[in-house]
PDB file of C-alpha atoms in Angstrom:
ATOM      1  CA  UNK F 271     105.590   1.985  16.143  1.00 42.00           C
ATOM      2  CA  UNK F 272     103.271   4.074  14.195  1.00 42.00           C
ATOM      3  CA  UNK F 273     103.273   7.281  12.976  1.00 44.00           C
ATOM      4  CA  UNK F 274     101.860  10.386  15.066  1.00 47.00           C
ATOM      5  CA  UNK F 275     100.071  11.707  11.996  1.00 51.00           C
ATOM      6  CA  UNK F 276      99.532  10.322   8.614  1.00 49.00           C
ATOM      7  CA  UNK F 277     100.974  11.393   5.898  1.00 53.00           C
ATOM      8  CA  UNK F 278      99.217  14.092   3.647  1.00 52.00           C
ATOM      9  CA  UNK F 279      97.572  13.241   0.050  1.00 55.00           C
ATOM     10  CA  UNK F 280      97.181  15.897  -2.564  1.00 61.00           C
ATOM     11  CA  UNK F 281      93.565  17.543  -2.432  1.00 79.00           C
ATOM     12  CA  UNK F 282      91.679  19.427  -4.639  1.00 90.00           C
ATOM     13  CA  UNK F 283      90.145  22.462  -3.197  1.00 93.00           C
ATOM     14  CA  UNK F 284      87.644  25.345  -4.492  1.00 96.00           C
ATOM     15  CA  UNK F 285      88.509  28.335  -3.467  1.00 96.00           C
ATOM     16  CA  UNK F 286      85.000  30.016  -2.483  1.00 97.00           C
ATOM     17  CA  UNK F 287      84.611  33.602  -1.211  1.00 97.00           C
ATOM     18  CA  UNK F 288      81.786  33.585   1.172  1.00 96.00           C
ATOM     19  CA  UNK F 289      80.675  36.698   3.908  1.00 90.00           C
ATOM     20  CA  UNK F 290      84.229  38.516   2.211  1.00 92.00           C
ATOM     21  CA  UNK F 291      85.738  35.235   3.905  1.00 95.00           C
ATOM     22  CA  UNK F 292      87.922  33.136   1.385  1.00 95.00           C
ATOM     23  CA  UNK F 293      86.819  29.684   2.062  1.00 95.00           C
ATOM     24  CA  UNK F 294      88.435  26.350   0.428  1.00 94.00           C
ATOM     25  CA  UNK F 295      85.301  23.682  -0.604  1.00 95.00           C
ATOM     26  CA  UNK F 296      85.659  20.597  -1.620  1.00 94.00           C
ATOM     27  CA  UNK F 297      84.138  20.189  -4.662  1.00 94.00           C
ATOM     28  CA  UNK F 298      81.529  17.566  -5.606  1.00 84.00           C
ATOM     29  CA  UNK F 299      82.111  14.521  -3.352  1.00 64.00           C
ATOM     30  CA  UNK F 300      79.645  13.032  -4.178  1.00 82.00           C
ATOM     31  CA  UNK F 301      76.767  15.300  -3.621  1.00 88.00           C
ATOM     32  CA  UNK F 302      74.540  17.049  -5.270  1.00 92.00           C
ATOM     33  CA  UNK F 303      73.773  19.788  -3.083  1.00 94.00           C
ATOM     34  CA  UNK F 304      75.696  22.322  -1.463  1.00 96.00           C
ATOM     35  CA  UNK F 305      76.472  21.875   2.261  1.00 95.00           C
ATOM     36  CA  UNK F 306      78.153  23.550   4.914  1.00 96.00           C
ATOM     37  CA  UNK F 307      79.144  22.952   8.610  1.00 96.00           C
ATOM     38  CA  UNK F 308      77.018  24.311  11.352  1.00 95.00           C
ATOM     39  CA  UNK F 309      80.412  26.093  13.129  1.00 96.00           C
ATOM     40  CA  UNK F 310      81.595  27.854   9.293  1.00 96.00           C
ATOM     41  CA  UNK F 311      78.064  29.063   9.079  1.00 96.00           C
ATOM     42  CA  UNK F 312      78.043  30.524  12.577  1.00 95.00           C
ATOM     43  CA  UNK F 313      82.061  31.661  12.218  1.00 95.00           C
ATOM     44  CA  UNK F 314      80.992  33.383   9.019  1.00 96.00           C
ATOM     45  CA  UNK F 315      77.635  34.897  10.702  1.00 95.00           C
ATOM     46  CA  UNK F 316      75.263  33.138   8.482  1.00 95.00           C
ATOM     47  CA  UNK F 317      71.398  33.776   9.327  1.00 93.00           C
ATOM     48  CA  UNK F 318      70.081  30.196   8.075  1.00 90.00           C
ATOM     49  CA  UNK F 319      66.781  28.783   8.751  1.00 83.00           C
ATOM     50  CA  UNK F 320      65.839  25.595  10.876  1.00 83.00           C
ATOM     51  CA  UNK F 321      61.921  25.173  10.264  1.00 74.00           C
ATOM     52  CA  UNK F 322      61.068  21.053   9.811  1.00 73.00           C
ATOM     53  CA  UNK F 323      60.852  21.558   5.625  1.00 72.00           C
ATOM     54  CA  UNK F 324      64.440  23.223   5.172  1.00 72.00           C
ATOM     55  CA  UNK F 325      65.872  19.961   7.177  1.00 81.00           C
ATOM     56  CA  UNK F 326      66.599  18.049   3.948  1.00 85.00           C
ATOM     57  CA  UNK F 327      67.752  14.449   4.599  1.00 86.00           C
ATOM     58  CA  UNK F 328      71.246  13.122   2.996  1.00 84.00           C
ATOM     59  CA  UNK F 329      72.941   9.768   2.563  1.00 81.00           C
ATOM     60  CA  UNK F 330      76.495   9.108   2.750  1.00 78.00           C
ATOM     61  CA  UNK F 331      78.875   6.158   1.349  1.00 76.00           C
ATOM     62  CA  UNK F 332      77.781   4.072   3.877  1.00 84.00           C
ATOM     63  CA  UNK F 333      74.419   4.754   3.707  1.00 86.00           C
ATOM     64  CA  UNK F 334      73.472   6.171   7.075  1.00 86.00           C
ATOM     65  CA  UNK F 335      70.837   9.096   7.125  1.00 86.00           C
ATOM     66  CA  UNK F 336      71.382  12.413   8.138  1.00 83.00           C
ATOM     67  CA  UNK F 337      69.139  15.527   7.988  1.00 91.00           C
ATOM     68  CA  UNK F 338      70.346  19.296   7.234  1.00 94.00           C
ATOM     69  CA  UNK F 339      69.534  21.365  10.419  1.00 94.00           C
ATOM     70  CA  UNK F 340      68.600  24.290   8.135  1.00 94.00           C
ATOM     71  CA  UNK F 341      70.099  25.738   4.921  1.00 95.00           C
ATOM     72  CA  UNK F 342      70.577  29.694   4.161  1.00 95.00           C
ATOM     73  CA  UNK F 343      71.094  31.073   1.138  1.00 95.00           C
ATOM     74  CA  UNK F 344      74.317  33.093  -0.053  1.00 97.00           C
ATOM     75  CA  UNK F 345      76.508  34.975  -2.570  1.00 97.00           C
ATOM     76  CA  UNK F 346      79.123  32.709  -3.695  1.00 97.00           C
ATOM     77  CA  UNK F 347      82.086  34.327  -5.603  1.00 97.00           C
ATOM     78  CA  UNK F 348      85.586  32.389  -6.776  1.00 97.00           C
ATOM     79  CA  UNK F 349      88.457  33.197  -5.263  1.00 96.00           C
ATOM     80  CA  UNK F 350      90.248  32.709  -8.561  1.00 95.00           C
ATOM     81  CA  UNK F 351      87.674  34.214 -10.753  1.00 94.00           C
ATOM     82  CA  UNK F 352      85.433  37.295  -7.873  1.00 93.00           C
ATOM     83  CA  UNK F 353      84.007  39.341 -10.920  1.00 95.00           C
ATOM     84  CA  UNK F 354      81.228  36.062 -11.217  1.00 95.00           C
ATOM     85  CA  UNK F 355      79.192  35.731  -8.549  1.00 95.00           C
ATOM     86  CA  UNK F 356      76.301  33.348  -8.340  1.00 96.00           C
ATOM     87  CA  UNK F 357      73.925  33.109  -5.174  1.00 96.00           C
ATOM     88  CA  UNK F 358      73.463  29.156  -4.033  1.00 96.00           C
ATOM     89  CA  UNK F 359      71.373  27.511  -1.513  1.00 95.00           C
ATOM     90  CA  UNK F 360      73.372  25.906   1.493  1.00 96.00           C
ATOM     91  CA  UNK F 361      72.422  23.050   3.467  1.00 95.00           C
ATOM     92  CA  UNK F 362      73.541  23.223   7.182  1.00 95.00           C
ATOM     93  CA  UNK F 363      74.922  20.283   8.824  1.00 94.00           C
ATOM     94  CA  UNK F 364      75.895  19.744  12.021  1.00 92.00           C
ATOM     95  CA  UNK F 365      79.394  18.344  11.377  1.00 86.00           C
ATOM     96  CA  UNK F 366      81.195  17.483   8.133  1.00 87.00           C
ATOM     97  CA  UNK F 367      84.418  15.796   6.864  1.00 83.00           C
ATOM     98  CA  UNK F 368      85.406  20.039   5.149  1.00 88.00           C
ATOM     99  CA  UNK F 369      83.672  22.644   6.074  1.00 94.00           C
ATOM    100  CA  UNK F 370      81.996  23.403   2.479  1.00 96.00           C
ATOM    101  CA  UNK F 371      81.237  21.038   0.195  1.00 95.00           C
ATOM    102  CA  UNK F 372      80.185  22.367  -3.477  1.00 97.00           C
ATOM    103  CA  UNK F 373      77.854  20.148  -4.820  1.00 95.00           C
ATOM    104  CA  UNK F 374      77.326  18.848  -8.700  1.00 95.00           C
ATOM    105  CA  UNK F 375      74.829  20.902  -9.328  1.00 95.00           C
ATOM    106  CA  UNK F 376      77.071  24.235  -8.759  1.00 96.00           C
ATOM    107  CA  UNK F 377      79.816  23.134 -10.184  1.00 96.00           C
ATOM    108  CA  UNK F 378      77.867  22.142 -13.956  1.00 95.00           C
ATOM    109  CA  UNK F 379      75.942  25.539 -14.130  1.00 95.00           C
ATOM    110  CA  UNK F 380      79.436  27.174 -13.311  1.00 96.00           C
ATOM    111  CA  UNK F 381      81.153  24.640 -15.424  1.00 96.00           C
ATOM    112  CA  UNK F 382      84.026  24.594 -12.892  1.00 95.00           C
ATOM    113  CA  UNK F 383      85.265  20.718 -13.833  1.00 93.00           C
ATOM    114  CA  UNK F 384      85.445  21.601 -17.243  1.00 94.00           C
ATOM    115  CA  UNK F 385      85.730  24.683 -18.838  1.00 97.00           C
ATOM    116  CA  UNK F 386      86.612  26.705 -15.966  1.00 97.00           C
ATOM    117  CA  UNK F 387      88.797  24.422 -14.104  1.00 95.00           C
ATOM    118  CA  UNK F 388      91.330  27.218 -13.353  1.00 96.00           C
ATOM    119  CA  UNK F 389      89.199  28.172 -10.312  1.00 96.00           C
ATOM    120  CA  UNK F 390      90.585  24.738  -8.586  1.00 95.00           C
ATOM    121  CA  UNK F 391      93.427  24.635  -6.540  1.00 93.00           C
ATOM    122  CA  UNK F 392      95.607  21.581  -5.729  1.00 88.00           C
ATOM    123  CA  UNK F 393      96.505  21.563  -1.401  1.00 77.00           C
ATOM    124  CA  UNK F 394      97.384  19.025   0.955  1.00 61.00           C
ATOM    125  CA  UNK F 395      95.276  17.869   3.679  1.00 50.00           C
ATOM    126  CA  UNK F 396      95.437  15.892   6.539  1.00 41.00           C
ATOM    127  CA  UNK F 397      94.027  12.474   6.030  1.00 41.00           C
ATOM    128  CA  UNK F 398      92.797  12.082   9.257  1.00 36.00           C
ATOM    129  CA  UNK F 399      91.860  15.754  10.238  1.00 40.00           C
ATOM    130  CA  UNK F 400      90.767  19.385   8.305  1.00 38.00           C
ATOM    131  CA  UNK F 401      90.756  22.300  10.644  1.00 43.00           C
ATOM    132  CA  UNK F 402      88.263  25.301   9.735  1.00 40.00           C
TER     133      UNK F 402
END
């Protein structure tokens, strides 16, 4: 018989303080841009725009094409580290495997990975499911 759930694997989350709303990103992924999901935009109250040009197409591992519905742009503090602040462009997707994703690009200027990795925090996720 299997298992109702699976079991959890360690994650590494980015804390991100977004609206005065402590969010946990994922950072990187694979991405170079910074997306979030359509409901996390809307829950945090998030005024993006959805004209034809801000609808930015992506690719994921298994190369299917998806376009952003919009993107907004916001004030992105650490939760570890809210004296630096740094305002970021967001791509809005419909749906996503997190709710944030912090791209590459972010997390060089910010040097997150390397000299700042103190701002990363180690949870456990679901495998199969991440509630916002």
């Amino acid at each position: 018989m299997l298992p109702s759930r699976l079991p959890h694997k360690p994650k590494t989350d980015l804390p991100i303080i977004l609206g005065g709303r402590t969010v946990h990103s994922l950072p990187g992924s694979g991405s170079e841009e910074n997306i979030i999901a359509k409901d996390l935009a809307d829950a945090l109250g998030l005024k993006y725009q959805e004209s034809p040009q801000e609808q930015m197409e992506f690719r994921r591992g298994n190369n299917k094409i998806f376009k952003a519905i919009g993107c907004v742009t916001v004030l992105c503090k650490f939760a570890k580290d809210p004296d630096v602040q740094i305002e970021r462009l967001l791509h809005v997707l419909k749906s996503l495997v997190r709710p944030l994703i912090m791209g590459m690009k972010f997390l060089d200027v910010t040097e997150t990975l390397t000299k700042n990795n103190y701002r990363l925090q180690s949870s456990l996720a679901r495998i199969y499911r991440v509630r916002i």
